[in-house]
Each structure stands twice: as structure tokens, then as C-alpha cells.
Amino acid sequence: MKTFARSVGAGDLVAVSDIDVDRAQAIAETLPGDVRVFRTAEELIASDEIEAVTIASSAESHLALVLACIEHRKPVFCEKPLALTAADCQLIIDAEVRAGRRFVQVGFMRRYDAAFVELKSEVDTGNLGEIVSLQFVHRAADVPPSVTSSAHTTEAVVHEADSTRWLLNDEIVEVRVQGNAGRFGLDEWLDPQFFYFRTAAGVMIYSEVFLKATYGYEISCDVVGRSGVARLTNATPVVVSLDFHVSGVREKDFTVRFGEAYRRELEAWALDAVEGVVNGPNAWDGYCASAVTDACLESLRSGTPIQVQSRPRPALYSPA
Ligand SMILES: NC(=O)c1ccc[n+]([C@@H]2O[C@H](COP(=O)([O-])OP(=O)(O)OC[C@H]3O[C@@H](n4cnc5c(N)ncnc54)[C@H](O)[C@@H]3O)[C@@H](O)[C@H]2O)c1
């Protein structure tokens, strides 16, 4: 909200809502201008004063709020995941198909990050030759105590699922997850977890997701081709050489690493919302990422490779 209010020129933030009304009130007071507080998100979405909506509430609330936006024919930016399961995402797809147009953009902000955009440009040149693998590292210093093994998948590796599809223009067809769920059960938080994906074209993906890595925030991605490798490391590392030692400054968290990407994605979404179009990651992208995380959760439970179950893409989401 602060990013939108302070640095997005294409729209004005005029109202907020949170199930915790005191929290909404406190946040409204920190924002520039006269920001109205609605008692419920549903009232905000239905209001004639509101032209477009951003949803950054807890993941389990996304489905109902996105459906309400589509019902009121309002452009909506929804943080990832679009919904907790592919079946729930399918309800959103069905609602958009019935409405005959796209309303939803999903918050896969890596697609707006300068380093990831450069990585994709390198892949698209073809100079790396046939791509054989991607290797991701996704580490955070800490996360809230509420995080569970399933949130590890639905809220964290969902980024690697989308990054893979976007970087390769390919679909993930099989997953395998390592984490000792047979012993601890999903309520016990398994950290780190190791994710292996295979795409329809046969590219192999490895992703380490370690959310209590304590030393700082780190995202990296190697794209390995038969003729070369492109490596994305932290976007703004500061390496200091002093007194015969080399040391680097780590980014603290995702708000620092991806701050500019969040601004760019919201700016792009707001400009598109004015035009009534969705050019960013759409509900179909949200559905495909959730189909992958569904399979990951099943693999974590069973300890076996799982095929990703995905429906055919409706014409509404055909590439332009
Ligand atoms: N793209 C990214 O990099 C990124 C980073 C962090 C979080 N997220 C996503 O943003 C979402 C929120 O994450 P968070 O860490 O800020 O969570 P949080 O728990 O800090 O905040 C969620 C807020 O939503 C409110 N809420 C819950 N249900 C609601 C409802 N039905 N109506 C209105 N408000 C409701 C809660 O009261 C709380 O204030 C999640 O989907 C998360 O995955 C995305």
C-alpha cells in the first residue's frame, strides 16, 4: 500500500480495508491524502468510489475477494498465490471466462525485477544453446512463526514455479520434493526443502528454499545451456575489501531486494487497469503455478515424484 500510495503515478490510493479494522485505520493514517477505511473488503470492492483493487491480505482470503472483484467487474491485482489450490484458481478462471475478459493480475514481481528481466533477455537470445537446467536458491533470514510446511510451498516456491514457466516458456510436468514429511507430518515445519521440477521440454530444475537461513536474504538463479551459463545473483551486492578481508553486505529481506520490482509491477498494473487490459501475469499463470504447488505438496507427503495435473488453457489466455 505504501509503495502504491507513494510511488505509483497511474492511480490514487483512496481507501483501505483489513479484517483487523484497527490495523487498517493505523495504516490509513500513515498514507498521504484522505484515505477512507472500509469496514470490510467486500464493501470496498462493491463501492462505486473504487475503480480497481489490490489484494495483499492472507493467502486464504484471496479466492473470495478476487471473485468479488470479477463480479463487480473491477481490475484486481492479487498478491501470490492467486489461491491456495489449483481447484480454487480454476473457479477464478471460470469466472473470468464467463465474464468474457481478464480482470486479474497476480503478484509475480520477479517478472518486473531488472536482474530477472535481463536474465530472461539472455535466455531469449538463444546464445546459451539448448537450456538443460535451472538452479534456484531462495533463502530468507527469517519468516513469521505462522509459516508451515505447506506455506513453504504455496507462498515461497510458487515464485520458482512461475519464474521457470516465464523464463523458459515451458510448462512444469513433474515435481519431486525432499523434506522429511513422512516422519514429521505437514504441521511440523520442514526447512529447508528441496524441489525438483521437470518441464515438458525436458529441462531439469532444482530449487533450494530455506526460509530461516538467518544470514540474510538471497535469491539466485543459474540458467544452464549447452553453450553457456547465465547467472543471476543478488541485484545489489556490495563487496568490501578491507584489512586483507573481503566481505559483502547482504540484503535484509524481500522488501529491499524486490522493492523496485514491486513499484514497477504496480505501476504497470495500474496503467493497464485504466485501459481495461491485463498484460502482466494473469489468472492462468496463477492457476499453473498452483497446479505445480499442489503437486509439490502431494510429493512432500508421499515422498514420490508427482505429475502436475493441469487443464487445457482457455482461449481467453492465449498468448497475444
Ligand atoms: N510477492 C511477494 O514477494 C510477497 C511477499 C510477501 C507476501 N506476499 C503475499 O502477500 C500476502 C500477505 O502476506 P503478508 O506476509 O503481508 O501477511 P500478513 O499476515 O502480514 O498480513 C495479512 C493481512 O491480511 C489481513 N486479512 C486476512 N484476511 C482478510 C480478509 N478476509 N479481508 C481483509 N483483510 C484480511 C490480516 O488481518 C493481515 O493484516 C500473502 O498472499 C503473501 O504470500 C507476497
mmCIF file of C-alpha atoms and ligand atoms in Angstrom:
data_model
loop_
_atom_site.group_PDB
_atom_site.id
_atom_site.type_symbol
_atom_site.label_atom_id
_atom_site.label_comp_id
_atom_site.label_asym_id
_atom_site.label_seq_id
_atom_site.Cartn_x
_atom_site.Cartn_y
_atom_site.Cartn_z
ATOM 1 C CA MET A 1 0.000 0.000 0.000
ATOM 2 C CA LYS A 2 2.804 2.362 0.885
ATOM 3 C CA THR A 3 4.518 1.575 -2.418
ATOM 4 C CA PHE A 4 1.299 2.273 -4.300
ATOM 5 C CA ALA A 5 0.460 5.461 -2.408
ATOM 6 C CA ARG A 6 3.931 6.977 -2.630
ATOM 7 C CA SER A 7 5.388 5.867 -5.932
ATOM 8 C CA VAL A 8 2.692 4.827 -8.388
ATOM 9 C CA GLY A 9 1.558 7.750 -10.535
ATOM 10 C CA ALA A 10 -1.082 5.914 -12.567
ATOM 11 C CA GLY A 11 -3.694 5.736 -9.781
ATOM 12 C CA ASP A 12 -4.645 7.238 -6.420
ATOM 13 C CA LEU A 13 -4.914 5.099 -3.309
ATOM 14 C CA VAL A 14 -8.226 6.305 -1.871
ATOM 15 C CA ALA A 15 -9.311 3.533 0.522
ATOM 16 C CA VAL A 16 -8.071 0.539 2.505
ATOM 17 C CA SER A 17 -9.617 -2.355 4.395
ATOM 18 C CA ASP A 18 -8.384 -5.144 6.678
ATOM 19 C CA ILE A 19 -10.258 -7.741 8.678
ATOM 20 C CA ASP A 20 -8.427 -6.100 11.585
ATOM 21 C CA VAL A 21 -10.090 -2.672 11.345
ATOM 22 C CA ASP A 22 -7.682 -1.065 13.819
ATOM 23 C CA ARG A 23 -4.788 -2.150 11.631
ATOM 24 C CA ALA A 24 -6.456 -0.668 8.543
ATOM 25 C CA GLN A 25 -7.044 2.586 10.447
ATOM 26 C CA ALA A 26 -3.436 2.731 11.632
ATOM 27 C CA ILE A 27 -2.133 2.145 8.105
ATOM 28 C CA ALA A 28 -4.513 4.716 6.595
ATOM 29 C CA GLU A 29 -3.086 7.308 8.959
ATOM 30 C CA THR A 30 0.422 6.740 7.602
ATOM 31 C CA LEU A 31 -0.652 7.210 3.972
ATOM 32 C CA PRO A 32 -0.697 10.519 2.092
ATOM 33 C CA GLY A 33 -4.079 12.148 1.349
ATOM 34 C CA ASP A 34 -7.510 11.390 2.701
ATOM 35 C CA VAL A 35 -7.661 7.567 2.760
ATOM 36 C CA ARG A 36 -11.037 6.069 3.686
ATOM 37 C CA VAL A 37 -11.222 2.909 5.803
ATOM 38 C CA PHE A 38 -13.905 0.415 4.784
ATOM 39 C CA ARG A 39 -15.209 -1.964 7.462
ATOM 40 C CA THR A 40 -14.915 -4.971 5.130
ATOM 41 C CA ALA A 41 -13.049 -5.739 1.918
ATOM 42 C CA GLU A 42 -16.364 -6.754 0.320
ATOM 43 C CA GLU A 43 -17.798 -3.244 0.940
ATOM 44 C CA LEU A 44 -14.674 -1.661 -0.508
ATOM 45 C CA ILE A 45 -14.857 -3.833 -3.637
ATOM 46 C CA ALA A 46 -18.570 -3.080 -4.143
ATOM 47 C CA SER A 47 -18.210 0.677 -3.651
ATOM 48 C CA ASP A 48 -18.833 2.981 -6.644
ATOM 49 C CA GLU A 49 -15.929 5.124 -5.408
ATOM 50 C CA ILE A 50 -13.459 2.340 -6.172
ATOM 51 C CA GLU A 51 -12.281 1.692 -9.730
ATOM 52 C CA ALA A 52 -9.641 -1.011 -9.133
ATOM 53 C CA VAL A 53 -8.454 -3.134 -6.216
ATOM 54 C CA THR A 54 -5.184 -4.566 -4.896
ATOM 55 C CA ILE A 55 -5.357 -7.616 -2.608
ATOM 56 C CA ALA A 56 -2.421 -8.169 -0.247
ATOM 57 C CA SER A 57 -4.296 -9.996 2.519
ATOM 58 C CA SER A 58 -3.507 -13.512 3.749
ATOM 59 C CA ALA A 59 -3.485 -16.163 1.027
ATOM 60 C CA GLU A 60 -6.615 -17.979 2.256
ATOM 61 C CA SER A 61 -8.686 -14.802 1.701
ATOM 62 C CA HIS A 62 -7.684 -14.326 -1.972
ATOM 63 C CA LEU A 63 -10.262 -16.576 -3.653
ATOM 64 C CA ALA A 64 -13.389 -14.889 -2.265
ATOM 65 C CA LEU A 65 -12.014 -11.367 -2.716
ATOM 66 C CA VAL A 66 -10.840 -11.932 -6.301
ATOM 67 C CA LEU A 67 -14.234 -13.467 -7.200
ATOM 68 C CA ALA A 68 -15.949 -10.404 -5.703
ATOM 69 C CA CYS A 69 -13.791 -8.115 -7.873
ATOM 70 C CA ILE A 70 -14.703 -10.071 -11.013
ATOM 71 C CA GLU A 71 -18.386 -9.964 -10.046
ATOM 72 C CA HIS A 72 -18.146 -6.168 -9.769
ATOM 73 C CA ARG A 73 -16.079 -6.034 -12.997
ATOM 74 C CA LYS A 74 -13.130 -4.335 -11.306
ATOM 75 C CA PRO A 75 -9.483 -4.794 -12.321
ATOM 76 C CA VAL A 76 -7.665 -6.524 -9.481
ATOM 77 C CA PHE A 77 -4.039 -7.016 -8.569
ATOM 78 C CA CYS A 78 -3.769 -10.038 -6.253
ATOM 79 C CA GLU A 79 -0.611 -10.972 -4.395
ATOM 80 C CA LYS A 80 0.631 -14.518 -4.961
ATOM 81 C CA PRO A 81 -0.646 -17.156 -4.592
ATOM 82 C CA LEU A 82 -3.777 -16.441 -6.650
ATOM 83 C CA ALA A 83 -5.482 -19.008 -4.388
ATOM 84 C CA LEU A 84 -4.367 -21.897 -2.206
ATOM 85 C CA THR A 85 -5.096 -24.688 -4.705
ATOM 86 C CA ALA A 86 -5.410 -25.106 -8.458
ATOM 87 C CA ALA A 87 -9.068 -26.078 -7.955
ATOM 88 C CA ASP A 88 -9.700 -22.684 -6.318
ATOM 89 C CA CYS A 89 -7.763 -20.902 -9.081
ATOM 90 C CA GLN A 90 -9.973 -22.750 -11.567
ATOM 91 C CA LEU A 91 -13.040 -21.031 -10.026
ATOM 92 C CA ILE A 92 -11.392 -17.681 -10.812
ATOM 93 C CA ILE A 93 -10.591 -18.791 -14.372
ATOM 94 C CA ASP A 94 -14.223 -19.928 -14.800
ATOM 95 C CA ALA A 95 -15.479 -16.533 -13.544
ATOM 96 C CA GLU A 96 -13.252 -14.612 -15.972
ATOM 97 C CA VAL A 97 -14.231 -16.876 -18.877
ATOM 98 C CA ARG A 98 -17.928 -16.304 -18.027
ATOM 99 C CA ALA A 99 -17.315 -12.539 -17.837
ATOM 100 C CA GLY A 100 -15.571 -12.701 -21.217
ATOM 101 C CA ARG A 101 -12.451 -10.752 -20.214
ATOM 102 C CA ARG A 102 -9.451 -10.785 -17.918
ATOM 103 C CA PHE A 103 -9.576 -8.747 -14.708
ATOM 104 C CA VAL A 104 -6.809 -10.329 -12.639
ATOM 105 C CA GLN A 105 -3.061 -9.737 -12.413
ATOM 106 C CA VAL A 106 -1.040 -11.927 -9.999
ATOM 107 C CA GLY A 107 1.872 -10.581 -7.936
ATOM 108 C CA PHE A 108 4.741 -12.485 -9.542
ATOM 109 C CA MET A 109 7.023 -9.472 -9.158
ATOM 110 C CA ARG A 110 10.195 -11.178 -10.384
ATOM 111 C CA ARG A 111 8.886 -10.566 -13.905
ATOM 112 C CA TYR A 112 9.428 -6.835 -13.173
ATOM 113 C CA ASP A 113 12.838 -7.149 -11.498
ATOM 114 C CA ALA A 114 15.644 -5.663 -13.614
ATOM 115 C CA ALA A 115 18.021 -8.597 -12.989
ATOM 116 C CA PHE A 116 15.380 -11.227 -13.820
ATOM 117 C CA VAL A 117 14.343 -9.277 -16.932
ATOM 118 C CA GLU A 118 17.992 -9.246 -18.057
ATOM 119 C CA LEU A 119 18.279 -12.982 -17.349
ATOM 120 C CA LYS A 120 15.218 -13.674 -19.481
ATOM 121 C CA SER A 121 16.595 -11.490 -22.308
ATOM 122 C CA GLU A 122 19.787 -13.568 -22.259
ATOM 123 C CA VAL A 123 17.788 -16.806 -22.438
ATOM 124 C CA ASP A 124 15.681 -15.404 -25.286
ATOM 125 C CA THR A 125 18.773 -14.584 -27.416
ATOM 126 C CA GLY A 126 19.397 -18.328 -27.757
ATOM 127 C CA ASN A 127 23.144 -17.745 -27.160
ATOM 128 C CA LEU A 128 23.196 -20.212 -24.259
ATOM 129 C CA GLY A 129 22.183 -23.011 -26.625
ATOM 130 C CA GLU A 130 19.599 -25.593 -25.636
ATOM 131 C CA ILE A 131 18.689 -24.980 -21.965
ATOM 132 C CA VAL A 132 19.227 -28.116 -19.875
ATOM 133 C CA SER A 133 18.673 -26.908 -16.305
ATOM 134 C CA LEU A 134 17.778 -24.080 -13.922
ATOM 135 C CA GLN A 135 19.167 -23.942 -10.398
ATOM 136 C CA PHE A 136 17.468 -21.635 -7.919
ATOM 137 C CA VAL A 137 18.420 -20.603 -4.392
ATOM 138 C CA HIS A 138 15.667 -18.919 -2.341
ATOM 139 C CA ARG A 139 16.741 -18.096 1.199
ATOM 140 C CA ALA A 140 15.353 -15.715 3.810
ATOM 141 C CA ALA A 141 16.791 -14.743 7.177
ATOM 142 C CA ASP A 142 13.503 -15.428 8.953
ATOM 143 C CA VAL A 143 9.761 -15.672 8.409
ATOM 144 C CA PRO A 144 6.778 -15.280 10.764
ATOM 145 C CA PRO A 145 6.114 -18.188 13.183
ATOM 146 C CA SER A 146 2.824 -18.870 11.356
ATOM 147 C CA VAL A 147 4.689 -20.322 8.346
ATOM 148 C CA THR A 148 4.064 -24.052 7.874
ATOM 149 C CA SER A 149 5.463 -26.677 5.528
ATOM 150 C CA SER A 150 2.565 -26.145 3.156
ATOM 151 C CA ALA A 151 3.026 -22.342 3.156
ATOM 152 C CA HIS A 152 6.667 -23.007 2.280
ATOM 153 C CA THR A 153 5.277 -24.394 -0.960
ATOM 154 C CA THR A 154 2.201 -22.282 -1.660
ATOM 155 C CA GLU A 155 3.836 -18.936 -0.733
ATOM 156 C CA ALA A 156 7.561 -19.433 -1.418
ATOM 157 C CA VAL A 157 8.395 -21.979 -4.141
ATOM 158 C CA VAL A 158 5.382 -20.687 -6.067
ATOM 159 C CA HIS A 159 7.835 -17.946 -7.184
ATOM 160 C CA GLU A 160 10.223 -20.536 -8.693
ATOM 161 C CA ALA A 161 7.265 -22.257 -10.369
ATOM 162 C CA ASP A 162 6.307 -19.004 -12.073
ATOM 163 C CA SER A 163 9.922 -17.972 -12.811
ATOM 164 C CA THR A 164 10.517 -21.327 -14.522
ATOM 165 C CA ARG A 165 7.428 -21.029 -16.746
ATOM 166 C CA TRP A 166 8.232 -17.407 -17.597
ATOM 167 C CA LEU A 167 11.968 -17.856 -18.261
ATOM 168 C CA LEU A 168 11.517 -20.947 -20.427
ATOM 169 C CA ASN A 169 8.044 -20.514 -21.995
ATOM 170 C CA ASP A 170 7.566 -24.121 -20.970
ATOM 171 C CA GLU A 171 5.310 -25.999 -18.535
ATOM 172 C CA ILE A 172 6.357 -27.959 -15.449
ATOM 173 C CA VAL A 173 5.015 -31.502 -15.828
ATOM 174 C CA GLU A 174 6.572 -33.380 -12.900
ATOM 175 C CA VAL A 175 7.810 -32.470 -9.408
ATOM 176 C CA ARG A 176 9.617 -34.143 -6.532
ATOM 177 C CA VAL A 177 10.145 -32.599 -3.095
ATOM 178 C CA GLN A 178 12.592 -33.565 -0.382
ATOM 179 C CA GLY A 179 11.734 -32.801 3.215
ATOM 180 C CA ASN A 180 11.045 -35.471 5.788
ATOM 181 C CA ALA A 181 7.226 -35.235 5.870
ATOM 182 C CA GLY A 182 6.796 -38.973 6.436
ATOM 183 C CA ARG A 183 8.472 -38.526 9.789
ATOM 184 C CA PHE A 184 7.148 -35.150 10.943
ATOM 185 C CA GLY A 185 3.861 -34.592 9.094
ATOM 186 C CA LEU A 186 2.997 -31.342 7.354
ATOM 187 C CA ASP A 187 2.195 -29.450 10.549
ATOM 188 C CA GLU A 188 5.830 -29.622 11.554
ATOM 189 C CA TRP A 189 7.742 -27.057 9.565
ATOM 190 C CA LEU A 190 10.359 -28.682 7.330
ATOM 191 C CA ASP A 191 13.045 -26.150 6.482
ATOM 192 C CA PRO A 192 14.895 -26.207 4.125
ATOM 193 C CA GLN A 193 13.018 -28.038 1.389
ATOM 194 C CA PHE A 194 14.451 -29.129 -1.955
ATOM 195 C CA PHE A 195 12.264 -29.001 -5.052
ATOM 196 C CA TYR A 196 12.959 -30.774 -8.350
ATOM 197 C CA PHE A 197 10.874 -29.935 -11.425
ATOM 198 C CA ARG A 198 10.917 -31.339 -14.961
ATOM 199 C CA THR A 199 9.367 -29.411 -17.840
ATOM 200 C CA ALA A 200 7.531 -30.637 -20.946
ATOM 201 C CA ALA A 201 10.684 -29.894 -22.995
ATOM 202 C CA GLY A 202 12.791 -31.947 -20.558
ATOM 203 C CA VAL A 203 14.554 -29.109 -18.675
ATOM 204 C CA MET A 204 15.522 -30.108 -15.114
ATOM 205 C CA ILE A 205 15.062 -27.574 -12.291
ATOM 206 C CA TYR A 206 16.459 -27.648 -8.792
ATOM 207 C CA SER A 207 15.361 -25.149 -6.139
ATOM 208 C CA GLU A 208 16.536 -24.869 -2.549
ATOM 209 C CA VAL A 209 14.014 -22.984 -0.420
ATOM 210 C CA PHE A 210 15.460 -22.232 3.022
ATOM 211 C CA LEU A 211 13.393 -19.668 4.929
ATOM 212 C CA LYS A 212 15.238 -19.496 8.238
ATOM 213 C CA ALA A 213 18.714 -19.148 6.782
ATOM 214 C CA THR A 214 19.487 -16.413 9.381
ATOM 215 C CA TYR A 215 22.355 -14.734 7.490
ATOM 216 C CA GLY A 216 20.171 -12.618 5.176
ATOM 217 C CA TYR A 217 18.005 -12.730 2.055
ATOM 218 C CA GLU A 218 19.356 -14.379 -1.067
ATOM 219 C CA ILE A 219 17.855 -15.189 -4.429
ATOM 220 C CA SER A 220 19.913 -16.674 -7.222
ATOM 221 C CA CYS A 221 19.268 -18.485 -10.471
ATOM 222 C CA ASP A 222 21.663 -20.232 -12.849
ATOM 223 C CA VAL A 223 20.360 -20.937 -16.335
ATOM 224 C CA VAL A 224 22.493 -23.709 -17.779
ATOM 225 C CA GLY A 225 22.571 -24.151 -21.549
ATOM 226 C CA ARG A 226 24.648 -26.452 -23.761
ATOM 227 C CA SER A 227 26.727 -23.441 -24.898
ATOM 228 C CA GLY A 228 26.899 -21.319 -21.741
ATOM 229 C CA VAL A 229 25.510 -20.328 -18.351
ATOM 230 C CA ALA A 230 23.720 -17.131 -17.256
ATOM 231 C CA ARG A 231 23.855 -16.464 -13.526
ATOM 232 C CA LEU A 232 21.616 -14.115 -11.535
ATOM 233 C CA THR A 233 22.884 -13.341 -8.055
ATOM 234 C CA ASN A 234 21.775 -10.594 -5.681
ATOM 235 C CA ALA A 235 20.885 -7.463 -7.612
ATOM 236 C CA THR A 236 22.812 -5.037 -5.452
ATOM 237 C CA PRO A 237 25.643 -6.801 -3.654
ATOM 238 C CA VAL A 238 28.217 -4.552 -2.024
ATOM 239 C CA VAL A 239 31.546 -6.297 -1.689
ATOM 240 C CA VAL A 240 34.059 -4.569 0.591
ATOM 241 C CA SER A 241 37.799 -5.330 0.562
ATOM 242 C CA LEU A 242 39.471 -4.131 3.754
ATOM 243 C CA ASP A 243 42.326 -5.213 6.012
ATOM 244 C CA PHE A 244 43.110 -8.291 3.898
ATOM 245 C CA HIS A 245 39.467 -9.460 4.075
ATOM 246 C CA VAL A 246 36.656 -9.402 1.542
ATOM 247 C CA SER A 247 33.150 -9.002 2.907
ATOM 248 C CA GLY A 248 29.757 -8.347 1.369
ATOM 249 C CA VAL A 249 26.589 -6.664 2.601
ATOM 250 C CA ARG A 250 23.526 -8.910 2.349
ATOM 251 C CA GLU A 251 20.054 -7.647 1.580
ATOM 252 C CA LYS A 252 17.879 -7.845 4.669
ATOM 253 C CA ASP A 253 14.683 -9.170 3.118
ATOM 254 C CA PHE A 254 12.444 -9.256 0.054
ATOM 255 C CA THR A 255 11.248 -5.675 0.558
ATOM 256 C CA VAL A 256 14.822 -4.481 -0.044
ATOM 257 C CA ARG A 257 15.727 -6.945 -2.812
ATOM 258 C CA PHE A 258 12.485 -6.510 -4.764
ATOM 259 C CA GLY A 259 11.380 -3.000 -3.697
ATOM 260 C CA GLU A 260 11.759 -1.529 -7.187
ATOM 261 C CA ALA A 261 10.125 -4.592 -8.794
ATOM 262 C CA TYR A 262 7.039 -4.123 -6.566
ATOM 263 C CA ARG A 263 6.840 -0.485 -7.676
ATOM 264 C CA ARG A 264 7.182 -1.379 -11.359
ATOM 265 C CA GLU A 265 4.590 -4.175 -11.244
ATOM 266 C CA LEU A 266 2.015 -1.921 -9.559
ATOM 267 C CA GLU A 267 2.704 0.934 -11.978
ATOM 268 C CA ALA A 268 2.299 -1.408 -14.970
ATOM 269 C CA TRP A 269 -0.872 -2.937 -13.486
ATOM 270 C CA ALA A 270 -2.430 0.481 -12.774
ATOM 271 C CA LEU A 271 -1.708 1.715 -16.315
ATOM 272 C CA ASP A 272 -3.281 -1.461 -17.734
ATOM 273 C CA ALA A 273 -6.252 -1.187 -15.350
ATOM 274 C CA VAL A 274 -7.034 2.269 -16.775
ATOM 275 C CA GLU A 275 -7.089 0.677 -20.258
ATOM 276 C CA GLY A 276 -9.126 -2.331 -19.050
ATOM 277 C CA VAL A 277 -6.437 -4.857 -20.057
ATOM 278 C CA VAL A 278 -4.147 -7.328 -18.248
ATOM 279 C CA ASN A 279 -0.684 -7.648 -19.754
ATOM 280 C CA GLY A 280 1.130 -8.902 -16.642
ATOM 281 C CA PRO A 281 0.992 -12.394 -15.116
ATOM 282 C CA ASN A 282 -2.677 -13.367 -15.313
ATOM 283 C CA ALA A 283 -5.095 -15.793 -13.674
ATOM 284 C CA TRP A 284 -3.908 -18.584 -15.981
ATOM 285 C CA ASP A 285 -0.334 -18.043 -14.717
ATOM 286 C CA GLY A 286 -1.680 -18.141 -11.152
ATOM 287 C CA TYR A 287 -3.536 -21.376 -11.939
ATOM 288 C CA CYS A 288 -0.473 -23.066 -13.486
ATOM 289 C CA ALA A 289 1.747 -22.102 -10.540
ATOM 290 C CA SER A 290 -0.833 -23.510 -8.108
ATOM 291 C CA ALA A 291 -1.090 -26.742 -10.129
ATOM 292 C CA VAL A 292 2.673 -27.082 -9.520
ATOM 293 C CA THR A 293 2.414 -26.324 -5.788
ATOM 294 C CA ASP A 294 -0.487 -28.816 -5.448
ATOM 295 C CA ALA A 295 1.800 -31.487 -6.901
ATOM 296 C CA CYS A 296 4.677 -30.367 -4.634
ATOM 297 C CA LEU A 297 2.525 -30.815 -1.527
ATOM 298 C CA GLU A 298 1.497 -34.267 -2.686
ATOM 299 C CA SER A 299 5.136 -35.168 -3.325
ATOM 300 C CA LEU A 300 6.153 -33.867 0.094
ATOM 301 C CA ARG A 301 3.528 -36.116 1.683
ATOM 302 C CA SER A 302 4.257 -39.210 -0.394
ATOM 303 C CA GLY A 303 7.987 -38.825 -0.978
ATOM 304 C CA THR A 304 7.457 -39.767 -4.642
ATOM 305 C CA PRO A 305 7.570 -37.861 -7.963
ATOM 306 C CA ILE A 306 4.143 -36.440 -8.873
ATOM 307 C CA GLN A 307 2.784 -35.484 -12.299
ATOM 308 C CA VAL A 308 1.341 -31.953 -12.468
ATOM 309 C CA GLN A 309 -2.385 -32.072 -13.264
ATOM 310 C CA SER A 310 -3.430 -29.169 -15.451
ATOM 311 C CA ARG A 311 -6.498 -28.444 -17.553
ATOM 312 C CA PRO A 312 -6.290 -27.138 -21.157
ATOM 313 C CA ARG A 313 -5.739 -23.372 -21.416
ATOM 314 C CA PRO A 314 -8.955 -21.453 -22.267
ATOM 315 C CA ALA A 315 -8.771 -19.231 -25.374
ATOM 316 C CA LEU A 316 -9.113 -16.140 -23.124
ATOM 317 C CA TYR A 317 -5.485 -16.731 -22.056
ATOM 318 C CA SER A 318 -3.978 -17.458 -25.459
ATOM 319 C CA PRO A 319 -0.675 -15.607 -25.899
ATOM 320 C CA ALA A 320 -1.121 -12.406 -27.962
HETATM 321 N N1 LIG B 1 5.251 -11.090 -3.905
HETATM 322 C C1 LIG B 1 5.956 -11.193 -2.788
HETATM 323 O O1 LIG B 1 7.173 -11.184 -2.832
HETATM 324 C C2 LIG B 1 5.275 -11.287 -1.459
HETATM 325 C C3 LIG B 1 5.982 -11.008 -0.285
HETATM 326 C C4 LIG B 1 5.307 -11.115 0.941
HETATM 327 C C5 LIG B 1 3.988 -11.510 0.990
HETATM 328 N N2 LIG B 1 3.340 -11.784 -0.185
HETATM 329 C C6 LIG B 1 1.941 -12.255 -0.168
HETATM 330 O O2 LIG B 1 1.117 -11.220 0.359
HETATM 331 C C7 LIG B 1 0.031 -11.798 1.092
HETATM 332 C C8 LIG B 1 0.037 -11.242 2.517
HETATM 333 O O3 LIG B 1 1.238 -11.627 3.147
HETATM 334 P P1 LIG B 1 1.756 -10.884 4.473
HETATM 335 O O4 LIG B 1 3.041 -11.511 4.819
HETATM 336 O O5 LIG B 1 1.682 -9.402 4.290
HETATM 337 O O6 LIG B 1 0.661 -11.343 5.520
HETATM 338 P P2 LIG B 1 0.260 -10.691 6.936
HETATM 339 O O7 LIG B 1 -0.262 -11.820 7.732
HETATM 340 O O8 LIG B 1 1.393 -9.868 7.463
HETATM 341 O O9 LIG B 1 -0.902 -9.678 6.568
HETATM 342 C C9 LIG B 1 -2.093 -10.151 6.051
HETATM 343 C C10 LIG B 1 -3.203 -9.162 6.421
HETATM 344 O O10 LIG B 1 -4.398 -9.620 5.782
HETATM 345 C C11 LIG B 1 -5.459 -9.375 6.695
HETATM 346 N N3 LIG B 1 -6.601 -10.213 6.306
HETATM 347 C C12 LIG B 1 -6.734 -11.535 6.450
HETATM 348 N N4 LIG B 1 -7.906 -11.943 5.938
HETATM 349 C C13 LIG B 1 -8.534 -10.849 5.462
HETATM 350 C C14 LIG B 1 -9.774 -10.622 4.823
HETATM 351 N N5 LIG B 1 -10.633 -11.616 4.557
HETATM 352 N N6 LIG B 1 -10.105 -9.349 4.466
HETATM 353 C C15 LIG B 1 -9.258 -8.338 4.731
HETATM 354 N N7 LIG B 1 -8.059 -8.497 5.345
HETATM 355 C C16 LIG B 1 -7.712 -9.741 5.705
HETATM 356 C C17 LIG B 1 -4.869 -9.687 8.058
HETATM 357 O O11 LIG B 1 -5.620 -9.106 9.108
HETATM 358 C C18 LIG B 1 -3.481 -9.069 7.930
HETATM 359 O O12 LIG B 1 -3.473 -7.695 8.314
HETATM 360 C C19 LIG B 1 0.235 -13.328 1.029
HETATM 361 O O13 LIG B 1 -0.524 -13.854 -0.013
HETATM 362 C C20 LIG B 1 1.729 -13.457 0.731
HETATM 363 O O14 LIG B 1 2.062 -14.657 0.061
HETATM 364 C C21 LIG B 1 3.943 -11.658 -1.389
#
